[in-house]
mmCIF file with all atom_site columns, C-alpha atoms in Angstrom:
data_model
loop_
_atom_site.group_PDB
_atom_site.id
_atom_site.type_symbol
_atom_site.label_atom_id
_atom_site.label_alt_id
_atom_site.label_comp_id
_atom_site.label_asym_id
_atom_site.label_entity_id
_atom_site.label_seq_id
_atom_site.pdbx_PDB_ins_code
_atom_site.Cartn_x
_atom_site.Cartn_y
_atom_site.Cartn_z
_atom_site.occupancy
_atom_site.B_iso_or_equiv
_atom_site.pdbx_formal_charge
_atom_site.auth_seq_id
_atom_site.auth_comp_id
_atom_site.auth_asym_id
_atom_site.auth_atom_id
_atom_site.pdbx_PDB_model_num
ATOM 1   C CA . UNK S 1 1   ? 126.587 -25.301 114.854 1.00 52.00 ? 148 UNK S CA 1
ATOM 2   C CA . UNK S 1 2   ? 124.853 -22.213 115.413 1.00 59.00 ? 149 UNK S CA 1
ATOM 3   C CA . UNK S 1 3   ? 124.254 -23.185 119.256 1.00 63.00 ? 150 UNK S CA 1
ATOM 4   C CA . UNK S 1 4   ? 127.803 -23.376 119.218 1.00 63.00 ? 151 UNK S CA 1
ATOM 5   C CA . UNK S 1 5   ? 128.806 -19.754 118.078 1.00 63.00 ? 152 UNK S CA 1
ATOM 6   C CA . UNK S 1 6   ? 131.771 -18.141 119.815 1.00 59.00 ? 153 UNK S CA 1
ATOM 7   C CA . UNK S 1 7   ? 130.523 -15.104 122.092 1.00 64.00 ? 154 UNK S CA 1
ATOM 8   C CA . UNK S 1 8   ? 133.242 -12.241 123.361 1.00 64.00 ? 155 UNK S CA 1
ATOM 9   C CA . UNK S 1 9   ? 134.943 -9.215  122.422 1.00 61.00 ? 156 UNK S CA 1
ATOM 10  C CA . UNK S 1 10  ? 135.846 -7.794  119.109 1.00 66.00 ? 157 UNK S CA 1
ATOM 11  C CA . UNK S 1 11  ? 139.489 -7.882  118.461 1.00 65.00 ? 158 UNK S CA 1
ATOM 12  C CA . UNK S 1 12  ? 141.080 -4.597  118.837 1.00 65.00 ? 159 UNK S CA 1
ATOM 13  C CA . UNK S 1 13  ? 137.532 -2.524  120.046 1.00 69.00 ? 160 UNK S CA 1
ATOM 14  C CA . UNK S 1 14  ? 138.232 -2.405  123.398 1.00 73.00 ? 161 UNK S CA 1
ATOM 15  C CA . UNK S 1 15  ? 141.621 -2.181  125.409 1.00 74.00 ? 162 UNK S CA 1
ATOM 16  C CA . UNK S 1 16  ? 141.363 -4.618  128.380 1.00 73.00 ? 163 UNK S CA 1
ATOM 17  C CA . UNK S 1 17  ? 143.779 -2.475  130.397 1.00 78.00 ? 164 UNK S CA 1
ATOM 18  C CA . UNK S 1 18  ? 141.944 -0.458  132.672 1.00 80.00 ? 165 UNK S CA 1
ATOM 19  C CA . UNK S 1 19  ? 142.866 2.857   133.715 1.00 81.00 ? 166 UNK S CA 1
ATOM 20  C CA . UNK S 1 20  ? 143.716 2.540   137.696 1.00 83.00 ? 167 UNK S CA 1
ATOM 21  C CA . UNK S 1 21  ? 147.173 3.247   138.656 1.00 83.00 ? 168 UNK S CA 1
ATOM 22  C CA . UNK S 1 22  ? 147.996 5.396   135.707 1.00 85.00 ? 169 UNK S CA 1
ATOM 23  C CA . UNK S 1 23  ? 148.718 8.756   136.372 1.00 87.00 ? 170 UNK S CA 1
ATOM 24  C CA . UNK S 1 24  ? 148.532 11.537  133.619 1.00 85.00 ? 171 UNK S CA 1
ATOM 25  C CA . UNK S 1 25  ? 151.944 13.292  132.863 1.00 89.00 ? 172 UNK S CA 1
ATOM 26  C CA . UNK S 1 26  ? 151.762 16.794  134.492 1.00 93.00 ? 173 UNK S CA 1
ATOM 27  C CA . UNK S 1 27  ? 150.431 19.631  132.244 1.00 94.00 ? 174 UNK S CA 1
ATOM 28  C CA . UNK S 1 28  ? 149.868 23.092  132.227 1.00 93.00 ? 175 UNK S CA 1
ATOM 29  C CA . UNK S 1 29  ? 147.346 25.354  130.678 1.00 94.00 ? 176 UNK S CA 1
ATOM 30  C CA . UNK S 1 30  ? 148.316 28.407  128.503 1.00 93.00 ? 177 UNK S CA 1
ATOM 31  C CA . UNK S 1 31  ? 146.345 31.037  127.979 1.00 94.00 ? 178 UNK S CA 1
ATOM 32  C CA . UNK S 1 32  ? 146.803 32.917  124.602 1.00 93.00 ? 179 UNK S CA 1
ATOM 33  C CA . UNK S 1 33  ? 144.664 36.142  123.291 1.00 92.00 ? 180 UNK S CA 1
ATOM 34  C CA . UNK S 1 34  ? 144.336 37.781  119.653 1.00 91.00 ? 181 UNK S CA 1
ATOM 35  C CA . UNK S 1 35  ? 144.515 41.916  118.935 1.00 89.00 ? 182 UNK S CA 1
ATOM 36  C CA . UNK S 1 36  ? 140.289 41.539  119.116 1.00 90.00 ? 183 UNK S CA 1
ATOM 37  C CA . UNK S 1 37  ? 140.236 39.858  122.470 1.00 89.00 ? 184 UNK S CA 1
ATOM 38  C CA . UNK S 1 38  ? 139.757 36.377  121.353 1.00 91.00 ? 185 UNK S CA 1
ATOM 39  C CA . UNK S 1 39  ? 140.928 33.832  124.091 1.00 92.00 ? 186 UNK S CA 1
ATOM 40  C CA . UNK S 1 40  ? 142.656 30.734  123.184 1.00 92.00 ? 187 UNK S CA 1
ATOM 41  C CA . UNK S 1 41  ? 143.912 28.291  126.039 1.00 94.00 ? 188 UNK S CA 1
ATOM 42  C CA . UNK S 1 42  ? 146.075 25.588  125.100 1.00 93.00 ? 189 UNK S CA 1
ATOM 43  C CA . UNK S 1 43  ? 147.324 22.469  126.718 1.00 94.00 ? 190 UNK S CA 1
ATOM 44  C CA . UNK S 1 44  ? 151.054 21.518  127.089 1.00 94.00 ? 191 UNK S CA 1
ATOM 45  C CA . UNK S 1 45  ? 153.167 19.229  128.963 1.00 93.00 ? 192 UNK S CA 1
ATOM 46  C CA . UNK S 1 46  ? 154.811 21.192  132.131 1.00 92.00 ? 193 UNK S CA 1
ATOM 47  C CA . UNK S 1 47  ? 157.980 20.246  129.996 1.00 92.00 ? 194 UNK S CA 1
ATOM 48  C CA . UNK S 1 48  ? 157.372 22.208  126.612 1.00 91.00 ? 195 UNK S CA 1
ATOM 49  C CA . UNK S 1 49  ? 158.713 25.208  125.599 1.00 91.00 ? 196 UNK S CA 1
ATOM 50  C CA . UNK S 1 50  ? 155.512 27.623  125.243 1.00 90.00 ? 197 UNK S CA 1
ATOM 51  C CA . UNK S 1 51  ? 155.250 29.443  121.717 1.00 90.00 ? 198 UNK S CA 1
ATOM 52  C CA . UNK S 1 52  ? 155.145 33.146  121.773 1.00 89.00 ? 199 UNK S CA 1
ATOM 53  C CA . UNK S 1 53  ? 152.225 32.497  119.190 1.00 90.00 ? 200 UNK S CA 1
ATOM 54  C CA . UNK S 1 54  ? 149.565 30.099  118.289 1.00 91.00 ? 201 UNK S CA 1
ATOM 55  C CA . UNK S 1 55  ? 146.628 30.480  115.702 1.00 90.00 ? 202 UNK S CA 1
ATOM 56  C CA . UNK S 1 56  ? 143.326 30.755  116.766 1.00 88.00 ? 203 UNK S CA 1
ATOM 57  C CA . UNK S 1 57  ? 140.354 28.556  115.417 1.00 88.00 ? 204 UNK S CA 1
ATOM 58  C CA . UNK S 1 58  ? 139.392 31.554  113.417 1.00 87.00 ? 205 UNK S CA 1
ATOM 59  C CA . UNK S 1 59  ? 142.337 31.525  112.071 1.00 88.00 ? 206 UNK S CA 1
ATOM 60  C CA . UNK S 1 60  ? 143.786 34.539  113.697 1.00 90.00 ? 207 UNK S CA 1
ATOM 61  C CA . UNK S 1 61  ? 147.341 35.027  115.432 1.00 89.00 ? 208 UNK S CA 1
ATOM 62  C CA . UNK S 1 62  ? 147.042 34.687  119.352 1.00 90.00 ? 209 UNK S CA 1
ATOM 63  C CA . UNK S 1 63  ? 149.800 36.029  121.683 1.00 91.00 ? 210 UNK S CA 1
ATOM 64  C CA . UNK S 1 64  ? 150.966 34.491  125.043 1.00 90.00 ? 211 UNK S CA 1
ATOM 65  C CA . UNK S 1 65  ? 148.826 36.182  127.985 1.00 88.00 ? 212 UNK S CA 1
ATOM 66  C CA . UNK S 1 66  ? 151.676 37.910  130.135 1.00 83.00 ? 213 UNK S CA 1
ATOM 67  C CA . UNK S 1 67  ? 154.453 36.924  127.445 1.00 73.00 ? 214 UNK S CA 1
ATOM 68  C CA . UNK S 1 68  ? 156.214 39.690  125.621 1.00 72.00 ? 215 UNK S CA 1
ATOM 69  C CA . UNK S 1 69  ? 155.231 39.537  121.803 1.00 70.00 ? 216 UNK S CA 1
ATOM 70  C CA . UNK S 1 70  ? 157.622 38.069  119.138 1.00 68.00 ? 217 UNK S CA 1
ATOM 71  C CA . UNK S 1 71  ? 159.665 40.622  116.999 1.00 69.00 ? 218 UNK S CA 1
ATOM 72  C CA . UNK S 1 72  ? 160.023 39.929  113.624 1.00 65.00 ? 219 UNK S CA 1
ATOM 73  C CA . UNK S 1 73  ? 163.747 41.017  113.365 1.00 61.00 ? 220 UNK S CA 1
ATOM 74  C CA . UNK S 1 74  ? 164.774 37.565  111.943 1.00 65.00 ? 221 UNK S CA 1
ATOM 75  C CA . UNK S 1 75  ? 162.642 37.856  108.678 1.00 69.00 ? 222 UNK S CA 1
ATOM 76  C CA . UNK S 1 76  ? 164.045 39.531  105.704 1.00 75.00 ? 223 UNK S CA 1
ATOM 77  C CA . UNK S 1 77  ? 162.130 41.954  104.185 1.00 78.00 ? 224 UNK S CA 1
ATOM 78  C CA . UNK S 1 78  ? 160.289 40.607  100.928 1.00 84.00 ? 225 UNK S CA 1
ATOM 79  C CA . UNK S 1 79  ? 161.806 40.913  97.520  1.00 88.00 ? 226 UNK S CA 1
ATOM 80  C CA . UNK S 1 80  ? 159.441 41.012  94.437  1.00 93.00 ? 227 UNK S CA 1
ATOM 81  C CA . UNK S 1 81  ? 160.186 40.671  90.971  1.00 94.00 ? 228 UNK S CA 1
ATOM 82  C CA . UNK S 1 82  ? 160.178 44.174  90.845  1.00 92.00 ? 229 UNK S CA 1
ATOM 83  C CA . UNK S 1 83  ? 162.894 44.968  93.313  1.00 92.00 ? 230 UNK S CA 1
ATOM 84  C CA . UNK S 1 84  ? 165.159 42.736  91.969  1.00 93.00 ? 231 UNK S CA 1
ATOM 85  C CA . UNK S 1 85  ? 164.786 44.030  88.169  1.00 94.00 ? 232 UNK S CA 1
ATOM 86  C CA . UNK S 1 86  ? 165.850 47.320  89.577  1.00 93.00 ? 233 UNK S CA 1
ATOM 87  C CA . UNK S 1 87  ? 168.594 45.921  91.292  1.00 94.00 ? 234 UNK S CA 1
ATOM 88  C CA . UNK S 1 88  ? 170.205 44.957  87.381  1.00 95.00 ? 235 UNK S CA 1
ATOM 89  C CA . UNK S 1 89  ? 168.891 48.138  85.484  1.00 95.00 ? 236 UNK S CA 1
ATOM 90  C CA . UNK S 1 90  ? 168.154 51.478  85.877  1.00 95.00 ? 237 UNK S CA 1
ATOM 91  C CA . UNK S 1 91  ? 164.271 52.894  84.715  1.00 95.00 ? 238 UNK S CA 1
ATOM 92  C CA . UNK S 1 92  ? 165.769 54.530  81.708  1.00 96.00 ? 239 UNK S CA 1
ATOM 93  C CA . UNK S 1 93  ? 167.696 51.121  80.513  1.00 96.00 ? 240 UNK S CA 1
ATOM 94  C CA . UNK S 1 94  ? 164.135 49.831  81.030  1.00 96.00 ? 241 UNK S CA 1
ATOM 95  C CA . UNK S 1 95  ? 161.848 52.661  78.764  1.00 96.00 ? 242 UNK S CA 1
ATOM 96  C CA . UNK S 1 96  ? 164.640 51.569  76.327  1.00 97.00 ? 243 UNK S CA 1
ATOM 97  C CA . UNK S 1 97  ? 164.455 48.057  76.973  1.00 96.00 ? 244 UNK S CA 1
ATOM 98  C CA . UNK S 1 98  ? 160.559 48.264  76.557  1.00 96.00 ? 245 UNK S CA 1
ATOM 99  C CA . UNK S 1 99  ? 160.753 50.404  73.220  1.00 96.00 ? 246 UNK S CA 1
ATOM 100 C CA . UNK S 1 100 ? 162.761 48.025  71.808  1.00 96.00 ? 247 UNK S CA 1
ATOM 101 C CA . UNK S 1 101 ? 160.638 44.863  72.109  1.00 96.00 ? 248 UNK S CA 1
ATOM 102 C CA . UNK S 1 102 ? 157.420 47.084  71.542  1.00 95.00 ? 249 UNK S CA 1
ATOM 103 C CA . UNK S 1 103 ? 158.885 48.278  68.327  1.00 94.00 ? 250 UNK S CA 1
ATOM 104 C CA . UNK S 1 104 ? 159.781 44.317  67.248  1.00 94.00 ? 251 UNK S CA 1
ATOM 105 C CA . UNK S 1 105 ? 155.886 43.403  68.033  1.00 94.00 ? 252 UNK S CA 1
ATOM 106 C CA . UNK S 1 106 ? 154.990 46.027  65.752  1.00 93.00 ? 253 UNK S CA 1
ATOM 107 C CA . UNK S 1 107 ? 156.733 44.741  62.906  1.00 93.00 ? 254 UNK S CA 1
ATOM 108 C CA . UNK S 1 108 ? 155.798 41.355  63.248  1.00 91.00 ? 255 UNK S CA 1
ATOM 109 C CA . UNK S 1 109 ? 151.969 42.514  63.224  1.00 90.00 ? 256 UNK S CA 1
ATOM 110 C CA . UNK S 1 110 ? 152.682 44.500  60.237  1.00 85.00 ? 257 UNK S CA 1
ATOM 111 C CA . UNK S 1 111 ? 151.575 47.882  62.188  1.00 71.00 ? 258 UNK S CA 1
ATOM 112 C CA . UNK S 1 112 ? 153.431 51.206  61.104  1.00 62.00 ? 259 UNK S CA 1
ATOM 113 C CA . UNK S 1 113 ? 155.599 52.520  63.961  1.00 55.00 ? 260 UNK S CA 1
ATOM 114 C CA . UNK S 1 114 ? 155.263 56.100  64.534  1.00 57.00 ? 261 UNK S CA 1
#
C-alpha cells in the first residue's frame, strides 16, 4: 500500500491561479509627517478619500504633507465632574454641603465637634 501513496499538493497551501493577466487596482502613495519630523507614507487606492491624519508607528499623530491640518472646532470642550457640580451649586452651598456630612462622620466616630 505504501508504494501506492497519493503524491500532490496540500489542499488549500497553494492557489493554482497564477498571477499573469491581473492587473493591480491603481494606488497612490501619501506622504504624512509628525511635529518632530517623523515621515509616514501610506498606501491608498487612487479612489479613497485621504485622512487629514494618521498615527505613526510610534504612536504619534502624522499630518498630510501639503494638506492643511484638521481643526478641532467639532469637539466639545471636556466636562469633568467638577464642572458640572458647579453647574448645580455655588462654592458656598458646597463649604456648607461639606460641613454638614463632615459633622455627621464625626458623630458616628464618637469624635467631639469643635
Amino acid at each position: 500500500m505504501s508504494d501506492r501513496s497519493l503524491r500532490g499538493m496540500r489542499l488549500g497551501a497553494q492557489s493554482m491561479e497564477t498571477e499573469a493577466g491581473v492587473e493591480p487596482a491603481p494606488r497612490q502613495r501619501v506622504e504624512y509627517r509628525t511635529e518632530d519630523g517623523e515621515q509616514v507614507f501610506v498606501m491608498f487606492s487612487s479612489e479613497a478619500e485621504i485622512p487629514p491624519v494618521w498615527s505613526s508607528k510610534t504612536g504619534k499623530e502624522a499630518f498630510l504633507v501639503d494638506g492643511e491640518k484638521p481643526t478641532d472646532s467639532n469637539e466639545k470642550a471636556v466636562r469633568t465632574h467638577w464642572d458640572m457640580l458647579l453647574e448645580r451649586r455655588s462654592i458656598p452651598e458646597l463649604e456648607q454641603i461639606l460641613a454638614d456630612r463632615l459633622e455627621v462622620l464625626r458623630s458616628k466616630r464618637g469624635e467631639r465637634t469643635s
